[in-house]
Amino acid sequence: MPDSIAGSRARPLQIQRRPDRVVATLSRPDVRNAIDQDMIDRLHELCEELEGEPKTLILIGSDGVFASGADIAELRQRRAADARRGINTRAFQRVRSLPMPVIAAIDGYALGGGAELAYAADIRIGTPGLQIGNPETGLGIIAAAGATWRLPEIVGEARAAEMLLTGRILDAATAVAWGLVSSLYEPGDLLAAAHTIADRIARNDPLATRYTKTALGAPRAAHPEIELELQAKLFESPEKERRMAAFLESRKR
């Protein structure tokens, strides 16, 4: 059931909790889940919680749309000082930096800020109706909430440049071919598929999962030393001893 962070159906982020995961549903269906300041504030609240109590996060949109972009009515009123505050950027950085994996389950539009929120996830899955991209230059702005540095890491510099400079919106098949999403499911199966991924994550050692995410997000110059230090900590972990002993015991049967 939705809890106190989500509040009533009028709240833009509906939260459901399980012991090992949280599902956050973007819910502004009257504007195709456009990301406004209230939704950003709710994301910050959720991130604060998950920073203190790490769990896998599933992000999904309501009513067949992930997020159609930033709220243009709000965006139109913003000026230089607002840009420098990085309103969406800071929230998406926080999502990206969460200790445990983030899964974006994308149906329909994931455009502009909606796409950038999806890029901040560790794992992206979608539906055949997915449409994802950054049309910001057509509105006289740039994709400044992560696309210019995250998208090249995901799809490569040449494809990212094409998307960002032309405003090209990818369909589902192209998004899979380019590695922007890993797999497709029918809309009615999308959330269940995200939970299946979360189930696989939950079967693994949480600390090893967290350290793997840390290593994945580290700058190239930090490798391989960061892996060696993280592995050194895990080699002293009681959970490593327990899991390896159980594995060896199972092979005797």
PDB file of C-alpha atoms in Angstrom:
ATOM      1  CA  MET A   1       0.000   0.000   0.000  1.00  0.00           C
ATOM      2  CA  PRO A   2       1.121   3.593  -0.584  1.00  0.00           C
ATOM      3  CA  ASP A   3       2.655   5.097   2.517  1.00  0.00           C
ATOM      4  CA  SER A   4       3.169   8.480   4.168  1.00  0.00           C
ATOM      5  CA  ILE A   5       5.693   9.797   1.627  1.00  0.00           C
ATOM      6  CA  ALA A   6       3.297   9.115  -1.206  1.00  0.00           C
ATOM      7  CA  GLY A   7       0.210  10.317   0.577  1.00  0.00           C
ATOM      8  CA  SER A   8      -2.981  10.551  -1.470  1.00  0.00           C
ATOM      9  CA  ARG A   9      -3.424   9.864  -5.168  1.00  0.00           C
ATOM     10  CA  ALA A  10      -2.814  13.591  -5.727  1.00  0.00           C
ATOM     11  CA  ARG A  11       0.842  13.120  -4.805  1.00  0.00           C
ATOM     12  CA  PRO A  12       3.155  12.884  -7.824  1.00  0.00           C
ATOM     13  CA  LEU A  13       5.185   9.948  -6.503  1.00  0.00           C
ATOM     14  CA  GLN A  14       3.366   6.886  -5.211  1.00  0.00           C
ATOM     15  CA  ILE A  15       5.519   4.701  -2.958  1.00  0.00           C
ATOM     16  CA  GLN A  16       5.157   1.003  -2.177  1.00  0.00           C
ATOM     17  CA  ARG A  17       7.596  -0.710   0.155  1.00  0.00           C
ATOM     18  CA  ARG A  18       8.739  -4.279   0.561  1.00  0.00           C
ATOM     19  CA  PRO A  19      11.463  -5.476   2.931  1.00  0.00           C
ATOM     20  CA  ASP A  20      14.093  -5.517   0.171  1.00  0.00           C
ATOM     21  CA  ARG A  21      12.780  -3.004  -2.391  1.00  0.00           C
ATOM     22  CA  VAL A  22      10.735   0.116  -3.034  1.00  0.00           C
ATOM     23  CA  VAL A  23       8.478   0.781  -6.012  1.00  0.00           C
ATOM     24  CA  ALA A  24       8.070   4.461  -6.879  1.00  0.00           C
ATOM     25  CA  THR A  25       5.376   5.269  -9.436  1.00  0.00           C
ATOM     26  CA  LEU A  26       5.506   8.623 -11.206  1.00  0.00           C
ATOM     27  CA  SER A  27       1.891   9.733 -11.063  1.00  0.00           C
ATOM     28  CA  ARG A  28       0.811  12.937 -12.785  1.00  0.00           C
ATOM     29  CA  PRO A  29      -1.358  11.304 -15.450  1.00  0.00           C
ATOM     30  CA  ASP A  30      -3.072  14.548 -16.479  1.00  0.00           C
ATOM     31  CA  VAL A  31       0.292  15.814 -17.828  1.00  0.00           C
ATOM     32  CA  ARG A  32       1.786  12.436 -18.825  1.00  0.00           C
ATOM     33  CA  ASN A  33       3.814  12.302 -15.613  1.00  0.00           C
ATOM     34  CA  ALA A  34       5.767  15.454 -16.418  1.00  0.00           C
ATOM     35  CA  ILE A  35       8.405  16.074 -13.768  1.00  0.00           C
ATOM     36  CA  ASP A  36       7.658  19.159 -11.688  1.00  0.00           C
ATOM     37  CA  GLN A  37       9.210  20.623  -8.552  1.00  0.00           C
ATOM     38  CA  ASP A  38       6.879  18.639  -6.296  1.00  0.00           C
ATOM     39  CA  MET A  39       7.969  15.369  -7.893  1.00  0.00           C
ATOM     40  CA  ILE A  40      11.619  16.383  -7.537  1.00  0.00           C
ATOM     41  CA  ASP A  41      11.043  17.141  -3.866  1.00  0.00           C
ATOM     42  CA  ARG A  42       9.479  13.698  -3.387  1.00  0.00           C
ATOM     43  CA  LEU A  43      12.435  12.060  -5.151  1.00  0.00           C
ATOM     44  CA  HIS A  44      14.792  13.792  -2.727  1.00  0.00           C
ATOM     45  CA  GLU A  45      12.739  12.533   0.220  1.00  0.00           C
ATOM     46  CA  LEU A  46      12.806   9.004  -1.134  1.00  0.00           C
ATOM     47  CA  CYS A  47      16.539   9.157  -1.817  1.00  0.00           C
ATOM     48  CA  GLU A  48      17.193  10.336   1.719  1.00  0.00           C
ATOM     49  CA  GLU A  49      15.332   7.304   2.999  1.00  0.00           C
ATOM     50  CA  LEU A  50      17.127   4.846   0.696  1.00  0.00           C
ATOM     51  CA  GLU A  51      20.507   6.327   1.531  1.00  0.00           C
ATOM     52  CA  GLY A  52      19.815   5.511   5.172  1.00  0.00           C
ATOM     53  CA  GLU A  53      18.147   2.133   4.563  1.00  0.00           C
ATOM     54  CA  PRO A  54      19.475   0.782   1.237  1.00  0.00           C
ATOM     55  CA  LYS A  55      16.981  -1.137  -0.895  1.00  0.00           C
ATOM     56  CA  THR A  56      16.550  -1.775  -4.593  1.00  0.00           C
ATOM     57  CA  LEU A  57      14.421   0.928  -6.227  1.00  0.00           C
ATOM     58  CA  ILE A  58      11.992   0.314  -9.081  1.00  0.00           C
ATOM     59  CA  LEU A  59      10.895   3.439 -10.969  1.00  0.00           C
ATOM     60  CA  ILE A  60       7.798   3.161 -13.156  1.00  0.00           C
ATOM     61  CA  GLY A  61       5.225   5.546 -14.611  1.00  0.00           C
ATOM     62  CA  SER A  62       1.461   5.469 -14.355  1.00  0.00           C
ATOM     63  CA  ASP A  63      -1.130   5.170 -17.131  1.00  0.00           C
ATOM     64  CA  GLY A  64       1.200   3.824 -19.816  1.00  0.00           C
ATOM     65  CA  VAL A  65       3.765   6.650 -19.641  1.00  0.00           C
ATOM     66  CA  PHE A  66       7.086   6.787 -17.811  1.00  0.00           C
ATOM     67  CA  ALA A  67       7.575  10.574 -17.912  1.00  0.00           C
ATOM     68  CA  SER A  68       6.957  12.896 -20.840  1.00  0.00           C
ATOM     69  CA  GLY A  69       9.671  15.301 -19.698  1.00  0.00           C
ATOM     70  CA  ALA A  70      10.058  18.235 -17.372  1.00  0.00           C
ATOM     71  CA  ASP A  71       6.946  20.269 -16.700  1.00  0.00           C
ATOM     72  CA  ILE A  72       7.123  22.841 -19.515  1.00  0.00           C
ATOM     73  CA  ALA A  73       4.835  25.273 -17.703  1.00  0.00           C
ATOM     74  CA  GLU A  74       7.351  25.399 -14.841  1.00  0.00           C
ATOM     75  CA  LEU A  75      10.381  25.226 -17.112  1.00  0.00           C
ATOM     76  CA  ARG A  76       9.250  28.226 -19.122  1.00  0.00           C
ATOM     77  CA  GLN A  77       9.364  30.399 -16.001  1.00  0.00           C
ATOM     78  CA  ARG A  78      12.872  29.375 -14.945  1.00  0.00           C
ATOM     79  CA  ARG A  79      15.847  31.667 -15.448  1.00  0.00           C
ATOM     80  CA  ALA A  80      19.637  31.497 -15.228  1.00  0.00           C
ATOM     81  CA  ALA A  81      19.755  31.143 -11.452  1.00  0.00           C
ATOM     82  CA  ASP A  82      17.371  28.189 -11.658  1.00  0.00           C
ATOM     83  CA  ALA A  83      19.569  26.502 -14.264  1.00  0.00           C
ATOM     84  CA  ARG A  84      22.617  26.865 -12.029  1.00  0.00           C
ATOM     85  CA  ARG A  85      20.761  25.264  -9.135  1.00  0.00           C
ATOM     86  CA  GLY A  86      20.475  22.057 -11.161  1.00  0.00           C
ATOM     87  CA  ILE A  87      16.971  21.297  -9.941  1.00  0.00           C
ATOM     88  CA  ASN A  88      16.522  18.034 -11.845  1.00  0.00           C
ATOM     89  CA  THR A  89      20.247  17.349 -12.117  1.00  0.00           C
ATOM     90  CA  ARG A  90      20.802  17.125  -8.355  1.00  0.00           C
ATOM     91  CA  ALA A  91      17.841  14.803  -7.865  1.00  0.00           C
ATOM     92  CA  PHE A  92      18.921  12.496 -10.685  1.00  0.00           C
ATOM     93  CA  GLN A  93      22.501  12.456  -9.392  1.00  0.00           C
ATOM     94  CA  ARG A  94      21.124  11.337  -6.081  1.00  0.00           C
ATOM     95  CA  VAL A  95      19.092   8.575  -7.738  1.00  0.00           C
ATOM     96  CA  ARG A  96      22.188   7.439  -9.612  1.00  0.00           C
ATOM     97  CA  SER A  97      24.257   7.390  -6.404  1.00  0.00           C
ATOM     98  CA  LEU A  98      21.838   5.292  -4.347  1.00  0.00           C
ATOM     99  CA  PRO A  99      23.642   2.405  -2.639  1.00  0.00           C
ATOM    100  CA  MET A 100      21.505  -0.358  -4.161  1.00  0.00           C
ATOM    101  CA  PRO A 101      20.464  -0.862  -7.799  1.00  0.00           C
ATOM    102  CA  VAL A 102      17.823   1.268  -9.485  1.00  0.00           C
ATOM    103  CA  ILE A 103      15.569  -0.310 -12.122  1.00  0.00           C
ATOM    104  CA  ALA A 104      13.662   1.908 -14.569  1.00  0.00           C
ATOM    105  CA  ALA A 105      10.624   0.158 -16.036  1.00  0.00           C
ATOM    106  CA  ILE A 106       9.672   2.262 -19.051  1.00  0.00           C
ATOM    107  CA  ASP A 107       6.362   2.223 -20.900  1.00  0.00           C
ATOM    108  CA  GLY A 108       5.381   4.848 -23.449  1.00  0.00           C
ATOM    109  CA  TYR A 109       7.135   8.201 -23.392  1.00  0.00           C
ATOM    110  CA  ALA A 110      10.424   8.765 -21.591  1.00  0.00           C
ATOM    111  CA  LEU A 111      11.369  12.147 -23.002  1.00  0.00           C
ATOM    112  CA  GLY A 112      13.611  15.004 -21.903  1.00  0.00           C
ATOM    113  CA  GLY A 113      13.856  14.922 -18.126  1.00  0.00           C
ATOM    114  CA  GLY A 114      11.982  11.621 -18.123  1.00  0.00           C
ATOM    115  CA  ALA A 115      14.695  10.084 -20.286  1.00  0.00           C
ATOM    116  CA  GLU A 116      17.388  11.585 -18.075  1.00  0.00           C
ATOM    117  CA  LEU A 117      15.786  10.035 -15.003  1.00  0.00           C
ATOM    118  CA  ALA A 118      15.824   6.685 -16.816  1.00  0.00           C
ATOM    119  CA  TYR A 119      19.486   7.168 -17.752  1.00  0.00           C
ATOM    120  CA  ALA A 120      20.251   7.546 -14.045  1.00  0.00           C
ATOM    121  CA  ALA A 121      19.019   3.997 -13.402  1.00  0.00           C
ATOM    122  CA  ASP A 122      21.367   1.018 -13.353  1.00  0.00           C
ATOM    123  CA  ILE A 123      18.998  -1.232 -15.299  1.00  0.00           C
ATOM    124  CA  ARG A 124      16.411  -0.159 -17.872  1.00  0.00           C
ATOM    125  CA  ILE A 125      13.656  -2.374 -19.266  1.00  0.00           C
ATOM    126  CA  GLY A 126      10.765  -1.322 -21.458  1.00  0.00           C
ATOM    127  CA  THR A 127       7.714  -2.190 -23.518  1.00  0.00           C
ATOM    128  CA  PRO A 128       7.203  -2.325 -27.288  1.00  0.00           C
ATOM    129  CA  GLY A 129       5.517   1.079 -27.010  1.00  0.00           C
ATOM    130  CA  LEU A 130       8.556   2.765 -25.482  1.00  0.00           C
ATOM    131  CA  GLN A 131       9.712   6.066 -26.989  1.00  0.00           C
ATOM    132  CA  ILE A 132      12.823   7.580 -25.453  1.00  0.00           C
ATOM    133  CA  GLY A 133      14.993  10.569 -26.251  1.00  0.00           C
ATOM    134  CA  ASN A 134      15.862  14.194 -25.692  1.00  0.00           C
ATOM    135  CA  PRO A 135      14.086  16.828 -27.797  1.00  0.00           C
ATOM    136  CA  GLU A 136      15.320  19.740 -25.658  1.00  0.00           C
ATOM    137  CA  THR A 137      17.101  21.671 -28.416  1.00  0.00           C
ATOM    138  CA  GLY A 138      13.744  22.013 -30.172  1.00  0.00           C
ATOM    139  CA  LEU A 139      12.573  23.933 -27.106  1.00  0.00           C
ATOM    140  CA  GLY A 140      15.600  26.204 -27.024  1.00  0.00           C
ATOM    141  CA  ILE A 141      17.426  24.466 -24.176  1.00  0.00           C
ATOM    142  CA  ILE A 142      19.875  21.579 -23.723  1.00  0.00           C
ATOM    143  CA  ALA A 143      19.520  18.246 -21.984  1.00  0.00           C
ATOM    144  CA  ALA A 144      21.303  19.389 -18.832  1.00  0.00           C
ATOM    145  CA  ALA A 145      20.213  16.807 -16.254  1.00  0.00           C
ATOM    146  CA  GLY A 146      22.646  14.071 -17.160  1.00  0.00           C
ATOM    147  CA  ALA A 147      22.097  13.171 -20.808  1.00  0.00           C
ATOM    148  CA  THR A 148      25.274  14.791 -22.146  1.00  0.00           C
ATOM    149  CA  TRP A 149      27.508  12.616 -19.965  1.00  0.00           C
ATOM    150  CA  ARG A 150      25.412   9.542 -19.132  1.00  0.00           C
ATOM    151  CA  LEU A 151      24.045   8.846 -22.605  1.00  0.00           C
ATOM    152  CA  PRO A 152      27.503   8.526 -24.251  1.00  0.00           C
ATOM    153  CA  GLU A 153      28.443   6.018 -21.560  1.00  0.00           C
ATOM    154  CA  ILE A 154      25.345   3.969 -22.364  1.00  0.00           C
ATOM    155  CA  VAL A 155      25.081   4.065 -26.166  1.00  0.00           C
ATOM    156  CA  GLY A 156      28.455   5.442 -27.242  1.00  0.00           C
ATOM    157  CA  GLU A 157      29.491   8.934 -28.290  1.00  0.00           C
ATOM    158  CA  ALA A 158      28.343   8.785 -31.915  1.00  0.00           C
ATOM    159  CA  ARG A 159      24.827   7.595 -31.137  1.00  0.00           C
ATOM    160  CA  ALA A 160      24.497   9.948 -28.172  1.00  0.00           C
ATOM    161  CA  ALA A 161      25.553  12.870 -30.367  1.00  0.00           C
ATOM    162  CA  GLU A 162      22.949  11.946 -32.966  1.00  0.00           C
ATOM    163  CA  MET A 163      20.212  11.719 -30.364  1.00  0.00           C
ATOM    164  CA  LEU A 164      21.092  14.929 -28.554  1.00  0.00           C
ATOM    165  CA  LEU A 165      21.907  17.083 -31.584  1.00  0.00           C
ATOM    166  CA  THR A 166      18.926  16.025 -33.687  1.00  0.00           C
ATOM    167  CA  GLY A 167      16.385  15.362 -30.947  1.00  0.00           C
ATOM    168  CA  ARG A 168      15.814  11.875 -32.320  1.00  0.00           C
ATOM    169  CA  ILE A 169      13.344   9.777 -30.346  1.00  0.00           C
ATOM    170  CA  LEU A 170      14.157   6.072 -30.311  1.00  0.00           C
ATOM    171  CA  ASP A 171      11.510   3.399 -30.642  1.00  0.00           C
ATOM    172  CA  ALA A 172      11.693   0.262 -28.539  1.00  0.00           C
ATOM    173  CA  ALA A 173      13.505  -1.922 -31.065  1.00  0.00           C
ATOM    174  CA  THR A 174      16.202   0.689 -31.624  1.00  0.00           C
ATOM    175  CA  ALA A 175      16.563   1.317 -27.903  1.00  0.00           C
ATOM    176  CA  VAL A 176      17.270  -2.389 -27.388  1.00  0.00           C
ATOM    177  CA  ALA A 177      19.629  -2.568 -30.362  1.00  0.00           C
ATOM    178  CA  TRP A 178      21.561   0.424 -29.046  1.00  0.00           C
ATOM    179  CA  GLY A 179      21.756  -0.992 -25.522  1.00  0.00           C
ATOM    180  CA  LEU A 180      19.687   1.777 -23.983  1.00  0.00           C
ATOM    181  CA  VAL A 181      17.251  -0.772 -22.567  1.00  0.00           C
ATOM    182  CA  SER A 182      18.113  -4.412 -21.959  1.00  0.00           C
ATOM    183  CA  SER A 183      14.812  -6.148 -22.704  1.00  0.00           C
ATOM    184  CA  LEU A 184      11.145  -5.594 -23.617  1.00  0.00           C
ATOM    185  CA  TYR A 185       7.938  -6.866 -22.033  1.00  0.00           C
ATOM    186  CA  GLU A 186       4.253  -6.344 -22.672  1.00  0.00           C
ATOM    187  CA  PRO A 187       2.844  -3.455 -20.618  1.00  0.00           C
ATOM    188  CA  GLY A 188       0.911  -5.765 -18.318  1.00  0.00           C
ATOM    189  CA  ASP A 189       4.079  -7.727 -17.555  1.00  0.00           C
ATOM    190  CA  LEU A 190       6.450  -4.789 -17.105  1.00  0.00           C
ATOM    191  CA  LEU A 191       6.232  -4.339 -13.344  1.00  0.00           C
ATOM    192  CA  ALA A 192       6.367  -8.100 -12.776  1.00  0.00           C
ATOM    193  CA  ALA A 193       9.512  -8.233 -14.914  1.00  0.00           C
ATOM    194  CA  ALA A 194      11.068  -5.478 -12.806  1.00  0.00           C
ATOM    195  CA  HIS A 195      10.206  -7.447  -9.671  1.00  0.00           C
ATOM    196  CA  THR A 196      11.809 -10.553 -11.185  1.00  0.00           C
ATOM    197  CA  ILE A 197      15.033  -8.587 -11.647  1.00  0.00           C
ATOM    198  CA  ALA A 198      14.726  -7.288  -8.086  1.00  0.00           C
ATOM    199  CA  ASP A 199      14.206 -10.884  -6.893  1.00  0.00           C
ATOM    200  CA  ARG A 200      17.474 -11.913  -8.551  1.00  0.00           C
ATOM    201  CA  ILE A 201      19.245  -9.009  -6.878  1.00  0.00           C
ATOM    202  CA  ALA A 202      17.712  -9.930  -3.518  1.00  0.00           C
ATOM    203  CA  ARG A 203      19.129 -13.471  -3.703  1.00  0.00           C
ATOM    204  CA  ASN A 204      22.658 -12.075  -3.749  1.00  0.00           C
ATOM    205  CA  ASP A 205      24.684 -10.651  -0.889  1.00  0.00           C
ATOM    206  CA  PRO A 206      23.516  -7.041  -0.389  1.00  0.00           C
ATOM    207  CA  LEU A 207      26.993  -5.808   0.486  1.00  0.00           C
ATOM    208  CA  ALA A 208      28.538  -7.438  -2.587  1.00  0.00           C
ATOM    209  CA  THR A 209      25.764  -5.887  -4.681  1.00  0.00           C
ATOM    210  CA  ARG A 210      26.449  -2.464  -3.210  1.00  0.00           C
ATOM    211  CA  TYR A 211      30.171  -2.789  -3.806  1.00  0.00           C
ATOM    212  CA  THR A 212      29.572  -3.926  -7.398  1.00  0.00           C
ATOM    213  CA  LYS A 213      27.492  -0.811  -7.999  1.00  0.00           C
ATOM    214  CA  THR A 214      30.234   1.299  -6.424  1.00  0.00           C
ATOM    215  CA  ALA A 215      32.826  -0.192  -8.770  1.00  0.00           C
ATOM    216  CA  LEU A 216      30.582   0.229 -11.811  1.00  0.00           C
ATOM    217  CA  GLY A 217      30.135   3.913 -11.025  1.00  0.00           C
ATOM    218  CA  ALA A 218      33.775   4.679 -10.317  1.00  0.00           C
ATOM    219  CA  PRO A 219      35.804   6.751 -12.813  1.00  0.00           C
ATOM    220  CA  ARG A 220      38.137   4.785 -15.075  1.00  0.00           C
ATOM    221  CA  ALA A 221      41.201   6.149 -13.284  1.00  0.00           C
ATOM    222  CA  ALA A 222      40.046   4.487 -10.061  1.00  0.00           C
ATOM    223  CA  HIS A 223      40.336   0.992 -11.535  1.00  0.00           C
ATOM    224  CA  PRO A 224      41.570  -1.576 -10.643  1.00  0.00           C
ATOM    225  CA  GLU A 225      42.465  -0.312  -7.193  1.00  0.00           C
ATOM    226  CA  ILE A 226      38.864   0.298  -6.199  1.00  0.00           C
ATOM    227  CA  GLU A 227      37.882  -3.303  -6.998  1.00  0.00           C
ATOM    228  CA  LEU A 228      40.845  -4.622  -5.028  1.00  0.00           C
ATOM    229  CA  GLU A 229      39.950  -2.588  -1.952  1.00  0.00           C
ATOM    230  CA  LEU A 230      36.279  -3.521  -2.114  1.00  0.00           C
ATOM    231  CA  GLN A 231      37.164  -7.177  -2.637  1.00  0.00           C
ATOM    232  CA  ALA A 232      39.541  -7.038   0.318  1.00  0.00           C
ATOM    233  CA  LYS A 233      36.655  -5.983   2.543  1.00  0.00           C
ATOM    234  CA  LEU A 234      34.419  -8.715   1.172  1.00  0.00           C
ATOM    235  CA  PHE A 235      37.108 -11.363   1.680  1.00  0.00           C
ATOM    236  CA  GLU A 236      36.808 -10.661   5.423  1.00  0.00           C
ATOM    237  CA  SER A 237      33.006 -10.758   5.385  1.00  0.00           C
ATOM    238  CA  PRO A 238      31.150 -13.446   7.369  1.00  0.00           C
ATOM    239  CA  GLU A 239      28.579 -13.559   4.566  1.00  0.00           C
ATOM    240  CA  LYS A 240      31.282 -14.527   2.062  1.00  0.00           C
ATOM    241  CA  GLU A 241      32.313 -17.378   4.369  1.00  0.00           C
ATOM    242  CA  ARG A 242      28.699 -18.520   4.812  1.00  0.00           C
ATOM    243  CA  ARG A 243      27.816 -18.421   1.123  1.00  0.00           C
ATOM    244  CA  MET A 244      30.979 -20.155  -0.037  1.00  0.00           C
ATOM    245  CA  ALA A 245      30.645 -22.857   2.614  1.00  0.00           C
ATOM    246  CA  ALA A 246      27.044 -23.437   1.509  1.00  0.00           C
ATOM    247  CA  PHE A 247      28.148 -23.651  -2.126  1.00  0.00           C
ATOM    248  CA  LEU A 248      30.857 -26.199  -1.362  1.00  0.00           C
ATOM    249  CA  GLU A 249      28.468 -28.223   0.776  1.00  0.00           C
ATOM    250  CA  SER A 250      25.906 -28.316  -2.025  1.00  0.00           C
ATOM    251  CA  ARG A 251      28.476 -29.784  -4.398  1.00  0.00           C
ATOM    252  CA  LYS A 252      28.964 -32.754  -2.076  1.00  0.00           C
ATOM    253  CA  ARG A 253      25.342 -33.808  -2.422  1.00  0.00           C
TER     254      ARG A 253
END
